[in-house]
Short mmCIF file of C-alpha atoms in Angstrom, two decimals:
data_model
loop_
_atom_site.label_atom_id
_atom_site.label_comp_id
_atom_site.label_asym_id
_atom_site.label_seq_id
_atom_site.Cartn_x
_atom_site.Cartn_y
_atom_site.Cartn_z
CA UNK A 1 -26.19 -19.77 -2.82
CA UNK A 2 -25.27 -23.35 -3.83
CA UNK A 3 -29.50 -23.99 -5.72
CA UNK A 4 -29.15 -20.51 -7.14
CA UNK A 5 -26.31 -21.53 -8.59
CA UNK A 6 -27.37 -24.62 -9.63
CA UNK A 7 -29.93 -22.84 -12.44
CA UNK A 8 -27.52 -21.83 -14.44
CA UNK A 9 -25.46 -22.71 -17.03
CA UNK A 10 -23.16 -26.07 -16.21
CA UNK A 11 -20.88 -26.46 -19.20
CA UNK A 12 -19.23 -24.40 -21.56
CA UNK A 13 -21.82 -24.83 -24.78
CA UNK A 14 -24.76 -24.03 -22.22
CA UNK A 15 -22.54 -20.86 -20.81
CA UNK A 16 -22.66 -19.52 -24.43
CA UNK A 17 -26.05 -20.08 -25.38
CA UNK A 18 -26.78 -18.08 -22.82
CA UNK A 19 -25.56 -15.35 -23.89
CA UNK A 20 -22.85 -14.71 -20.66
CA UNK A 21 -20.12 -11.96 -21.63
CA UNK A 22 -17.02 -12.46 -19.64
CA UNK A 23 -15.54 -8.77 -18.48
CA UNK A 24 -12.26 -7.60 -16.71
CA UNK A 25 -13.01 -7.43 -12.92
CA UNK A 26 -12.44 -3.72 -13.10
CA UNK A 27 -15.13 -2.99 -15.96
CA UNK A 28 -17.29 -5.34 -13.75
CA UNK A 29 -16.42 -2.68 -10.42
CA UNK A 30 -17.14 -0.10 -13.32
CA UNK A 31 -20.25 -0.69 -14.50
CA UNK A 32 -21.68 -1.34 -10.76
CA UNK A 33 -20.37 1.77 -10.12
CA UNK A 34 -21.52 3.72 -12.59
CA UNK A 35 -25.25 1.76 -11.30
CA UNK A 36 -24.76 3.57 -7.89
CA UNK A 37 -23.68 6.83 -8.61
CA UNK A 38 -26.41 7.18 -11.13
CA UNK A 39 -28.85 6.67 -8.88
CA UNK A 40 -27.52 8.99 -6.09
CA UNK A 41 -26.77 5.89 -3.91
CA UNK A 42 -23.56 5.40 -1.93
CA UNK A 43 -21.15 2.66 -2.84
CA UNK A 44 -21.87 0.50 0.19
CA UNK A 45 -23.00 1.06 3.76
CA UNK A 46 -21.56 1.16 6.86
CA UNK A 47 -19.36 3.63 6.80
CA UNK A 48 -19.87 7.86 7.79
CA UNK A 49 -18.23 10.55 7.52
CA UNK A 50 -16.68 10.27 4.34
CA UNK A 51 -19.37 11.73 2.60
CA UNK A 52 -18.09 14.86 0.67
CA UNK A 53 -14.28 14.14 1.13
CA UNK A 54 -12.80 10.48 0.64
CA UNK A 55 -16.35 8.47 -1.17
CA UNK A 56 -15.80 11.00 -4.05
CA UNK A 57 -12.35 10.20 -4.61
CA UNK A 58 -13.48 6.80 -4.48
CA UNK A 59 -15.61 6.89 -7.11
CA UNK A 60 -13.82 8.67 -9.85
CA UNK A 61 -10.73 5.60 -8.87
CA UNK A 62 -13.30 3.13 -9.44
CA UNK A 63 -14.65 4.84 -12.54
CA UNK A 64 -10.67 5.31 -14.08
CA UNK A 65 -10.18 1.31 -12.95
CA UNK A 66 -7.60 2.34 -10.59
CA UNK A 67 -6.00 0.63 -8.25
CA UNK A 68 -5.87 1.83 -5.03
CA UNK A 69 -4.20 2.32 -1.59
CA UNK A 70 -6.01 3.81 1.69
CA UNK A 71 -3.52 5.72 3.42
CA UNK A 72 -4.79 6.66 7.02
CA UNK A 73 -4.32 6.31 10.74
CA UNK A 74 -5.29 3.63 12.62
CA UNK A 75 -9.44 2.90 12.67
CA UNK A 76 -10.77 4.76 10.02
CA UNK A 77 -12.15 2.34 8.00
CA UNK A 78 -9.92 1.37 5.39
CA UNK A 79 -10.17 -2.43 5.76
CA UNK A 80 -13.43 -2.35 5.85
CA UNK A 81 -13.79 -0.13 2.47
CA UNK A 82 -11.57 -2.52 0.85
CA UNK A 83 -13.86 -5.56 1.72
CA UNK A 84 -16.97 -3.59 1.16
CA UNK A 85 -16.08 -3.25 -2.64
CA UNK A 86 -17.11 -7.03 -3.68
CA UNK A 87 -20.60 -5.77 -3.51
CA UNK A 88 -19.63 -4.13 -6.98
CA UNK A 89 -18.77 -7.24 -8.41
CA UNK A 90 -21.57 -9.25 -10.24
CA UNK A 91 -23.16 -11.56 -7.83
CA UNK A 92 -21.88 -15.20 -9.57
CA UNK A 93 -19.03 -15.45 -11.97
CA UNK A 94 -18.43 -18.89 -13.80
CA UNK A 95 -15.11 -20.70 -13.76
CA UNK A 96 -13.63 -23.88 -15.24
CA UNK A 97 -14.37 -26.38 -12.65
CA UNK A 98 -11.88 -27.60 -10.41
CA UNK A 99 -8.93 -24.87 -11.24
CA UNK A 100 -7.71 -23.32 -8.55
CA UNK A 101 -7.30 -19.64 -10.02
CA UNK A 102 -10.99 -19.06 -10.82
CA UNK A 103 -10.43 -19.55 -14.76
CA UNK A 104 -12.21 -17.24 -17.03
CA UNK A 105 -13.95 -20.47 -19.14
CA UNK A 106 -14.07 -18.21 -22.79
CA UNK A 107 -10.09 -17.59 -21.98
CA UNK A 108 -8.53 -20.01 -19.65
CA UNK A 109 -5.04 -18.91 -18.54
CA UNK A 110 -4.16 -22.30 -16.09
CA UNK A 111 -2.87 -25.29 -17.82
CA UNK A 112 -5.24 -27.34 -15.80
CA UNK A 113 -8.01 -25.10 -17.21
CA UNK A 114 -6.45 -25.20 -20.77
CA UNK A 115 -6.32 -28.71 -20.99
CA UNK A 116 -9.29 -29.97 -20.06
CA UNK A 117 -11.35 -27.06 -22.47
CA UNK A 118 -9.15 -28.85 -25.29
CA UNK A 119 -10.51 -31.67 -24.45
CA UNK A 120 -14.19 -31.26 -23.94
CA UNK A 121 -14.81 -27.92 -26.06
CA UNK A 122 -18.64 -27.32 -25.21
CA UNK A 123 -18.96 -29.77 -22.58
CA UNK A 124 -16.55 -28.28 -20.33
CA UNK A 125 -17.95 -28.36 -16.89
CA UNK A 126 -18.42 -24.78 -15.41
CA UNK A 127 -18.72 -23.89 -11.69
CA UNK A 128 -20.32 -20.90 -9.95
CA UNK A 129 -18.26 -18.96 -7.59
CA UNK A 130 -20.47 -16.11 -5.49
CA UNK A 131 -18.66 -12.50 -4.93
CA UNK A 132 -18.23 -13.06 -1.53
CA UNK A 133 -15.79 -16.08 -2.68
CA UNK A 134 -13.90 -13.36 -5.22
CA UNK A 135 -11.97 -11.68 -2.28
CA UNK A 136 -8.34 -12.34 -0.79
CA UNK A 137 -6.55 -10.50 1.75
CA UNK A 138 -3.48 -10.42 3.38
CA UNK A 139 -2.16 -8.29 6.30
CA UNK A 140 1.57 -7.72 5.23
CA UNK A 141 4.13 -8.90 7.81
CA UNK A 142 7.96 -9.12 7.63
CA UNK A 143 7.73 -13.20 6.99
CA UNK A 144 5.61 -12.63 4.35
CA UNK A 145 7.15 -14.53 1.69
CA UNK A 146 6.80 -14.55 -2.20
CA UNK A 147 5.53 -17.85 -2.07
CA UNK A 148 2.56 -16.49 0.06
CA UNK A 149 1.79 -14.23 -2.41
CA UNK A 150 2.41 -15.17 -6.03
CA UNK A 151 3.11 -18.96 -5.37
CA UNK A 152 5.86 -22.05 -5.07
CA UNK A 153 6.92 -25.41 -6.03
CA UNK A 154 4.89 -28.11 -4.74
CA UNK A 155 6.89 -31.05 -3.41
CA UNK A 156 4.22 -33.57 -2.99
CA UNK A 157 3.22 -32.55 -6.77
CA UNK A 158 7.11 -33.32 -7.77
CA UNK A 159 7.18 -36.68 -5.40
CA UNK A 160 4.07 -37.70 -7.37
CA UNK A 161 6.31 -38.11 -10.50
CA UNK A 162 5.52 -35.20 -11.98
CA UNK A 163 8.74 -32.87 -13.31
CA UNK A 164 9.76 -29.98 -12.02
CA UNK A 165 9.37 -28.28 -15.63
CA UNK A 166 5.60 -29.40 -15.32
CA UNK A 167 3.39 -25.83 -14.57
CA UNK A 168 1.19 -28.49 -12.89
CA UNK A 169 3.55 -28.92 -10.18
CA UNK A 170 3.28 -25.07 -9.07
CA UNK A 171 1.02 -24.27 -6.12
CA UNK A 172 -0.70 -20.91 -6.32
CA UNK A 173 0.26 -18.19 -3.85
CA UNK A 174 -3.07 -15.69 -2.41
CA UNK A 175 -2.61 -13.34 -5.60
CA UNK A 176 -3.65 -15.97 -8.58
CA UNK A 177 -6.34 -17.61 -6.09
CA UNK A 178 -7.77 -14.05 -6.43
CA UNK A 179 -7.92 -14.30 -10.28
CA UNK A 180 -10.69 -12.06 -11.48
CA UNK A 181 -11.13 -10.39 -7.78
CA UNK A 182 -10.41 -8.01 -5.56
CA UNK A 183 -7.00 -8.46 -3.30
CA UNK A 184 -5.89 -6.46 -0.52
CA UNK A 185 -2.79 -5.99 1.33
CA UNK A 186 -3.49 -4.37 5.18
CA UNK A 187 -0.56 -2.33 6.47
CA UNK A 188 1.50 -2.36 3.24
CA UNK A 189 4.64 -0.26 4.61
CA UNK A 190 5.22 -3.68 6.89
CA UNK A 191 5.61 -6.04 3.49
CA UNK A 192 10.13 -6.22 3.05
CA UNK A 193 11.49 -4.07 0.16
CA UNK A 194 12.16 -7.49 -1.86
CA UNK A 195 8.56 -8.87 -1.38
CA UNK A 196 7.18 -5.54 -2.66
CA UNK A 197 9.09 -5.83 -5.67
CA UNK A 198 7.75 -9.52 -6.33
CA UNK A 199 4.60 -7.49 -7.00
CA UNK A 200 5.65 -5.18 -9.19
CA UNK A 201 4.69 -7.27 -12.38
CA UNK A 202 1.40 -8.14 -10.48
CA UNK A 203 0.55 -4.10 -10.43
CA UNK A 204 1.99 -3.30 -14.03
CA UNK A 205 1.67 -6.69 -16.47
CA UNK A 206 -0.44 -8.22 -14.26
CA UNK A 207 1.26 -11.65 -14.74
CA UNK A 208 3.39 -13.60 -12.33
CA UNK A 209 6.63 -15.53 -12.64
CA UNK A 210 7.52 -18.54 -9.92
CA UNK A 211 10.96 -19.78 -9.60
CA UNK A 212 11.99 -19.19 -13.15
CA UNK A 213 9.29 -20.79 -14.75
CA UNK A 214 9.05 -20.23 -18.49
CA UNK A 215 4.87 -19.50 -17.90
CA UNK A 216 2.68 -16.36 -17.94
CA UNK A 217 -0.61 -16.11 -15.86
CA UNK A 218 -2.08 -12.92 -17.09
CA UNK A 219 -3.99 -12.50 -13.99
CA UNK A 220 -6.97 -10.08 -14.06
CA UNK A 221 -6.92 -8.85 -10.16
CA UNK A 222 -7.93 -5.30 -8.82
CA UNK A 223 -5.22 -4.66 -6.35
CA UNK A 224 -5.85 -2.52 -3.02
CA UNK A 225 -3.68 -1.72 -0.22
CA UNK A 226 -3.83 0.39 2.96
CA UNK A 227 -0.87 2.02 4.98
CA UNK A 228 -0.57 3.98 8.06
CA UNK A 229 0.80 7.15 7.92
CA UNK A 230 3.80 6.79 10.34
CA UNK A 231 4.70 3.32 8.99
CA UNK A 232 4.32 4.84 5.84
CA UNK A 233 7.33 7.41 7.02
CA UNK A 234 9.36 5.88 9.78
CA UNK A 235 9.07 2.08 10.55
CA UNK A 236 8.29 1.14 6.70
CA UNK A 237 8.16 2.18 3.26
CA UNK A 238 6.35 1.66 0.15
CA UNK A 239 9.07 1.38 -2.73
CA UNK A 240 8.72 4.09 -5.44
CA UNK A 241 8.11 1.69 -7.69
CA UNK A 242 5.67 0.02 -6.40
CA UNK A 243 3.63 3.51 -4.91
CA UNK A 244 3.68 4.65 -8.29
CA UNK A 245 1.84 1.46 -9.87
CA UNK A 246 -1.22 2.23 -8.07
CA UNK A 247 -3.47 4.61 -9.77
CA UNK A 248 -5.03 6.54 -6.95
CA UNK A 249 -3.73 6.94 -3.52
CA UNK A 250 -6.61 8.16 -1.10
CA UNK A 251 -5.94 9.80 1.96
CA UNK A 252 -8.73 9.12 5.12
CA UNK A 253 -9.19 10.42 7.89
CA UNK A 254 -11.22 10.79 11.70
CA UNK A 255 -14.69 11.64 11.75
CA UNK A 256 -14.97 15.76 12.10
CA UNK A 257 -18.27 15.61 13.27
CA UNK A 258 -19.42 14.71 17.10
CA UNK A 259 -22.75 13.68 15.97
CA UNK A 260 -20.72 10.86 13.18
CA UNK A 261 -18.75 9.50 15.82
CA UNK A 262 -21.84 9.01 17.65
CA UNK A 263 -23.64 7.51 14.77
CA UNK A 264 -20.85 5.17 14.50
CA UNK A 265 -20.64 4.50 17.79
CA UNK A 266 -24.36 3.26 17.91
CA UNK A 267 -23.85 1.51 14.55
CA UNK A 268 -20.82 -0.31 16.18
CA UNK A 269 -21.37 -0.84 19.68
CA UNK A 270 -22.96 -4.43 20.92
CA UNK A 271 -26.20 -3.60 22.66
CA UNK A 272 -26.27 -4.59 25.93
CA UNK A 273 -29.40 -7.22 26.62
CA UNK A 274 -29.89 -9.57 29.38
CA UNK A 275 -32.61 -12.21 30.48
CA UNK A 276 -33.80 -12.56 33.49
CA UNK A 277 -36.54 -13.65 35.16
CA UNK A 278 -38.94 -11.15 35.00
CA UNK A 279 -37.83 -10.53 31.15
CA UNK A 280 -35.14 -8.62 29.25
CA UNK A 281 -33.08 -5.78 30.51
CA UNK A 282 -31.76 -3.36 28.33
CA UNK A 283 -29.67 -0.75 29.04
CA UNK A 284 -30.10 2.87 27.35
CA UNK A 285 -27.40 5.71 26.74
CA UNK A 286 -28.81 8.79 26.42
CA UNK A 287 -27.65 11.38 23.43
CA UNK A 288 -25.75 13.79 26.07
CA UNK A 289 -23.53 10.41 27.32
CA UNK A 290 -23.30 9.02 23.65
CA UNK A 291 -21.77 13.05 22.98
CA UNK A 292 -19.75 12.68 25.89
CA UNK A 293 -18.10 9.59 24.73
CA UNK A 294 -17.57 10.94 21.11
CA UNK A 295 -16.25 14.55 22.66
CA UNK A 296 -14.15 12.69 24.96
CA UNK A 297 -12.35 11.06 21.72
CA UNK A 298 -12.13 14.66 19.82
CA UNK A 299 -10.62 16.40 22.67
CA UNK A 300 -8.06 13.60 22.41
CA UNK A 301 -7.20 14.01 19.34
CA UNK A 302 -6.18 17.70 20.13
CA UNK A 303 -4.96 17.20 23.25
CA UNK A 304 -0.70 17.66 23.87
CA UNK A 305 -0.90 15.09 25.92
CA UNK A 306 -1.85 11.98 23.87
CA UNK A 307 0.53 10.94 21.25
CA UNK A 308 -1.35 11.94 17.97
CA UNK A 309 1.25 9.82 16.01
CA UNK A 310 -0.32 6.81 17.09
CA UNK A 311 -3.75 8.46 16.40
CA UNK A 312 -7.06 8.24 18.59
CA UNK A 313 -9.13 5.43 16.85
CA UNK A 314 -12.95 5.20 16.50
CA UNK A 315 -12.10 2.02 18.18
CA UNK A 316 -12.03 3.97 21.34
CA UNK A 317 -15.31 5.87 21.10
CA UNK A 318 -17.05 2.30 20.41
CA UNK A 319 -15.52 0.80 23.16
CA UNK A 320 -16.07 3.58 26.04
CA UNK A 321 -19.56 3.42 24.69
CA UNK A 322 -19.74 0.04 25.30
CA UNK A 323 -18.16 -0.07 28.76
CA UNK A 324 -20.61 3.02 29.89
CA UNK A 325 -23.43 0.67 28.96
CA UNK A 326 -21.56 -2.46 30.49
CA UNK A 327 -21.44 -0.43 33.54
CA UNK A 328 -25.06 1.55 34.13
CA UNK A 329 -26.28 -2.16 33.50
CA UNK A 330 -23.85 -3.83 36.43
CA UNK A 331 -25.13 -0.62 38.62
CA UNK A 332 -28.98 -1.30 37.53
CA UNK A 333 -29.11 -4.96 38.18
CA UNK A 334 -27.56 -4.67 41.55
CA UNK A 335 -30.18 -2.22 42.55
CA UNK A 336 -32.85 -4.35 41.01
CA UNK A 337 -34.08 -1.63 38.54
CA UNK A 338 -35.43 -3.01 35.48
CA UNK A 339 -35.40 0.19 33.43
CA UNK A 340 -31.73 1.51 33.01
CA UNK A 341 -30.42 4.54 31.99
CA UNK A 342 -26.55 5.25 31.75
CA UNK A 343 -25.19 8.21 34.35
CA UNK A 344 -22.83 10.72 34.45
CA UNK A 345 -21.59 8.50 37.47
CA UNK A 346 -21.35 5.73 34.95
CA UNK A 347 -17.99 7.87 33.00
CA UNK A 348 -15.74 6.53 35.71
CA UNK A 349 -15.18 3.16 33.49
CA UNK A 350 -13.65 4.51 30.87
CA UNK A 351 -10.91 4.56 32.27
CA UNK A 352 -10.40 0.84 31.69
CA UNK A 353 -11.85 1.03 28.02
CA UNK A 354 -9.26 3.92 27.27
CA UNK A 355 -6.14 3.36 28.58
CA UNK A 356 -4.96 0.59 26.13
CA UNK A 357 -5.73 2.95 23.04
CA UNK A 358 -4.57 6.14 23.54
CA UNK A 359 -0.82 6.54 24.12
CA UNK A 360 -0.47 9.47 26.93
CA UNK A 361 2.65 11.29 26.96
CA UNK A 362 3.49 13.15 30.45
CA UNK A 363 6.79 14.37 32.01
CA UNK A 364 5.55 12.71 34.66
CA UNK A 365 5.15 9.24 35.67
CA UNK A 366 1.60 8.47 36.96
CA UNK A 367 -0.20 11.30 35.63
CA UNK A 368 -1.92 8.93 32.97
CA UNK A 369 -5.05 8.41 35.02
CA UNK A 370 -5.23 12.57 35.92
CA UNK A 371 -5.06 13.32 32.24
CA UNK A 372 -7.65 10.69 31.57
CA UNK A 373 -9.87 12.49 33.83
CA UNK A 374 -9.38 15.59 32.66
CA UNK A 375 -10.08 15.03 29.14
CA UNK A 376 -13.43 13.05 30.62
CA UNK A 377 -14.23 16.00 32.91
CA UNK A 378 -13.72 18.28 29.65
CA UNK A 379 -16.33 16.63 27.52
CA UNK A 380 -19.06 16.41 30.22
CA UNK A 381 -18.61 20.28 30.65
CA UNK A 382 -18.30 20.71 26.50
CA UNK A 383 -21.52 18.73 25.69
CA UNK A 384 -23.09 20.66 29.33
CA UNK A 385 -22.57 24.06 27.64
CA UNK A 386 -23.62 22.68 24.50
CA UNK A 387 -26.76 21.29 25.59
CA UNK A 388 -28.42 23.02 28.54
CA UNK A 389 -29.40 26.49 28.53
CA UNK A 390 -27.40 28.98 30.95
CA UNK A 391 -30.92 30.80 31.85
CA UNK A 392 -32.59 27.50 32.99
CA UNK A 393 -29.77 26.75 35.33
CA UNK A 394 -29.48 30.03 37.14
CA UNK A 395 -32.44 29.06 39.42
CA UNK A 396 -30.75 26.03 40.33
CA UNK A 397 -27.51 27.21 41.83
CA UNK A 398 -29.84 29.60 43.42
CA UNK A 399 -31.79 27.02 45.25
CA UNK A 400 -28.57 25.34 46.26
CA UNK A 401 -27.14 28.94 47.27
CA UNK A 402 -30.16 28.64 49.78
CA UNK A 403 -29.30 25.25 51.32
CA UNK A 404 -29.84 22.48 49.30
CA UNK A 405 -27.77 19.68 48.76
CA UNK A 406 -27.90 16.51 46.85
CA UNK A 407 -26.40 12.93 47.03
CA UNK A 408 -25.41 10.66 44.10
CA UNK A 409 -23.49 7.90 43.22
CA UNK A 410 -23.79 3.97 42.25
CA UNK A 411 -25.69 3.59 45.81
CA UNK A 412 -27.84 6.07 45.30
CA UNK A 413 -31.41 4.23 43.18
CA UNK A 414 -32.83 6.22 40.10
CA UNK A 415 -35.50 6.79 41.82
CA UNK A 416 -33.84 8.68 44.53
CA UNK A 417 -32.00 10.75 41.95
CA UNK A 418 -35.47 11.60 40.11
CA UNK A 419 -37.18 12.74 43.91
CA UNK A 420 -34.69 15.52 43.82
CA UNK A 421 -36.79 17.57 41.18
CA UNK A 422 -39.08 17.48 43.23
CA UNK A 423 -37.26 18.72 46.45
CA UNK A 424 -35.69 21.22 44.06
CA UNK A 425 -37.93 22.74 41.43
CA UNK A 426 -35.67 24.54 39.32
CA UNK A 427 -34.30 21.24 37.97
CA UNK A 428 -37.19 20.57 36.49
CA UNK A 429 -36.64 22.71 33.45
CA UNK A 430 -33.12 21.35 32.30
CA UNK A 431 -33.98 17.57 33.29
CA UNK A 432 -36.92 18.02 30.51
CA UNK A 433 -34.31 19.56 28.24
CA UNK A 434 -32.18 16.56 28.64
CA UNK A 435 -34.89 13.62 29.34
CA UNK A 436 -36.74 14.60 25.73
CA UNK A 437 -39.98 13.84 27.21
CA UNK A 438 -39.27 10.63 29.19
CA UNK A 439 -40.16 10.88 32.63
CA UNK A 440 -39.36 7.87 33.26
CA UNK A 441 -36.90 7.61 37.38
CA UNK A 442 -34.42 6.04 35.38
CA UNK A 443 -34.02 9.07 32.93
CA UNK A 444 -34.93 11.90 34.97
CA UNK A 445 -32.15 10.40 37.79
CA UNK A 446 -30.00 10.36 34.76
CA UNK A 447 -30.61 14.03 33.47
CA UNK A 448 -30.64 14.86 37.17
CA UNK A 449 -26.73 13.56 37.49
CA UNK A 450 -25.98 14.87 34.29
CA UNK A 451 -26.94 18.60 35.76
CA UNK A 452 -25.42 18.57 38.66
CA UNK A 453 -22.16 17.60 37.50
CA UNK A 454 -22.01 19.94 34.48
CA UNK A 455 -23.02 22.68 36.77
CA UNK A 456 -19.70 21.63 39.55
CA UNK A 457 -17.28 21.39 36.14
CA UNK A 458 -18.66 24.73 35.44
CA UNK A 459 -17.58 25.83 39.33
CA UNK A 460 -21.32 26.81 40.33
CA UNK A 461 -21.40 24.12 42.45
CA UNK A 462 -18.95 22.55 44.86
CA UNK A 463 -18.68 18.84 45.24
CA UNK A 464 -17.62 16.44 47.82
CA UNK A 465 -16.96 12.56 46.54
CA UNK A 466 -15.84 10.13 48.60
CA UNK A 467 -15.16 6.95 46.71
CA UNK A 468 -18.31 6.17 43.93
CA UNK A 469 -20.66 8.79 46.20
CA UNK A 470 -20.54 12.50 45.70
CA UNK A 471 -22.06 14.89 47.20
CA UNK A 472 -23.68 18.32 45.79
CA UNK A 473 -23.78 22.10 47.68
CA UNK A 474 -23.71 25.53 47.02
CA UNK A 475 -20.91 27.29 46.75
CA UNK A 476 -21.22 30.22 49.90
#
């Protein structure tokens, strides 16, 4: 960044020959805008789901120069929405070197700034600051003070000899180091009543006052915020005045679709790689487990006996996903297979990866883990019914009617699992449904589990388990 930069312009009379026109930040988000959604491009990446319901409403706040608070639950994207948005911003802006509010050098608003253009007129030295640089963010806490935010007295400016009725003595809070930027407040509803109305010249004049200071910074700043719902309600509040000062208030939400979760999921999740001797080892999670793991969070989110308050985050559909993997790799390397598929057998570790994100409520106590599993055993039999046809497993509880039986479990290899189509034929036909193709042992032992178990959670088969083995027979 620093030798792109250092090609353009590096003083004030060299700024203006070139032609540079200096723009409020939120023409600036504008125009980029306008760029994207003329071309039939989204506003950034990254995020699904929001497709047809909250990116529109997006885009016609941008377009008005609104500012704008997320309001949403817990894991749906909001923060990273809000930091996604400096990619609208022109790629360099020039300042007035060496002030610390990122002074616009055609109308400096600092006295630092002021001064020295006075001074040097044309040769003015101007710095380059990249978007990324343009950004500030703060996650509102009760100790937030307005010093944080707007700015304070510096002592060691005062002790310098300075007096106190010097603007040079002030030090800048977060929201004038964000001059011509984007700054956010996370969780909003936490900031005190008092701090929120520090802000309220910020939103409307967009100027600051500090300790009584006869100065005006008119700051150019696009402000965003985000809020939960129940702090929104209950623990905190947004002052009237302050909810009203923000031009668009957009509400987000979960994703509705399995198959979006999932995409996020495997947009999200760290892949699993290891070296070893023989070379890498990766593990693979087939599309029925990935569904699983996204059903798993949807029935959640309906189910009476989570807390929906608290709200069932994407969070937890990444991190299931990423514990499945974690564990179908642990299983694989102890059995020495160096192709590894994720199992049905592999569900059991979600339990560890959920319990810290969804709030369970139960008359009971100790009924978290049986509701865990029921919601688990719920989406393996959902995404079952949902992905293998009835008439292709009819033959199969037939042939264990008839005396078959099958053993699985973390002892049991992949390629033990995959030698049961061939002791029992009819599995054939739903293990190619499910394997798409790869007949590899690790994916046919895979599809094999996956079967089995959809076909006991549908009560066509019965099942003995015993620790991590399990045992499959008919039902007479």
């Amino acid at each position: 960044m620093a030798e792109t930069a250092s090609d353009r312009p590096s003083t004030l009379g060299a700024l203006r020959n070139s032609g540079w026109i200096s723009r409020p930040v939120k023409q600036e988000v504008r125009e980029h805008a306008i760029e994207k959604v003329a071309a039939g491009e989204p506003l950034f990446d990254g995020v699904a789901g929001y497709e047809d319901t909250v990116m529109p409403q997006l885009e016609n706040a941008l377009l008005a120069g609104h500012d704008v608070i997320f309001l949403g639950e817990r894991g749906q994207a909001k923060t990273r929405m809000i930091r996604s948005l400096t990619g609208l911003l022109d790629e360099w802006m020039p300042i007035v070197a060496g002030c610390e509010i990122n002074d616009d050098p055609y109308a400096p608003v600092s006295k630092h700034a002021r001064d020295l253009v006075d001074e040097l007129g044309d040769d003015t030295p101007i710095h380059w600051v990249h978007r990324s640089e343009r950004f500030g963010e703060k996650l509102a806490t009760p100790d937030t003070s307005i010093a944080d935010l707007i700015g304070e007295v510096d002592p060691i400016k005062v002790a310098e000899g300075r007096y106190l009725s010097d603007e040079l003595t002030l030090h800048y809070g977060l929201v004038p180091r964000t001059n011509r930027g984007i700054f956010a407040i996370n969780e909003l509803p936490d900031l005190a009543e008092r701090i929120q109305v520090g802000m309220l010249n910020v939103l409307e004049e967009r100027d600051i006052q500090i300790r009584g200071y006869k100065i005006r910074l008119p700051l150019d700043v696009m402000l965003l915020a985000s809020a939960n719902p129940e702090d929104y309600t209950n623990r905190g509040r947004i002052i009237t005045p302050v909810k009203h000062r923000f031009g668009s208030q957009i509400r987000t939400h979960y994703p509705r679709e399995v198959q979006t979760e999932v995409d996020i999921m495997r947009q999200e999740a760290v892949p699993l790689e290891v070296a070893t001797g023989e070379g890498t080892v990766s593990v693979e999670v087939p599309a029925y487990l990935a569904d699983v793991v996204a059903t798993f969070s949807h029935l959640a989110r309906s189910s009476n006996h989570v807390n929906q308050r608290s709200g069932v985050s994407v969070r937890l559909s990444v991190a299931n996903y990423e514990a499945l993997a974690a564990n179908a790799l642990r299983r694989g390397l102890r059995a020495g297979e160096r192709s590894i598929v994720a199992r049905v057998d592999d569900l059991d570790a979600l339990a560890a990866s959920s319990m810290g994100k969804i709030e369970i409520e139960s008359l009971e106590e100790g009924r978290e883990g049986a509701i865990m599993d029921n919601l688990i055993k719920g989406a393996v039999l959902t995404v079952f019914k949902e992905t293998v046809p009835p008439e292709q497993t009819r033959a199969v509880v037939d042939a264990f009617e008839d005396g078959a039986v099958a053993h699985t479990g973390e002892g049991v290899s992949s390629a033990e699992l995959a030698v049961l189509i061939e002791q029992v034929e009819p599995l054939r036909a739903p293990v190619a449904v499910l394997a798409g193709g790869d007949e590899s042992p690790a994916a046919v032992g895979a599809a094999v589990g996956f079967v089995l178990e959809g076909l006991h959670l549908s009560k066509r088969l019965n099942k003995d388990a015993s620790g991590a083995s399990a045992t499959y027979r008919g039902r007479t």
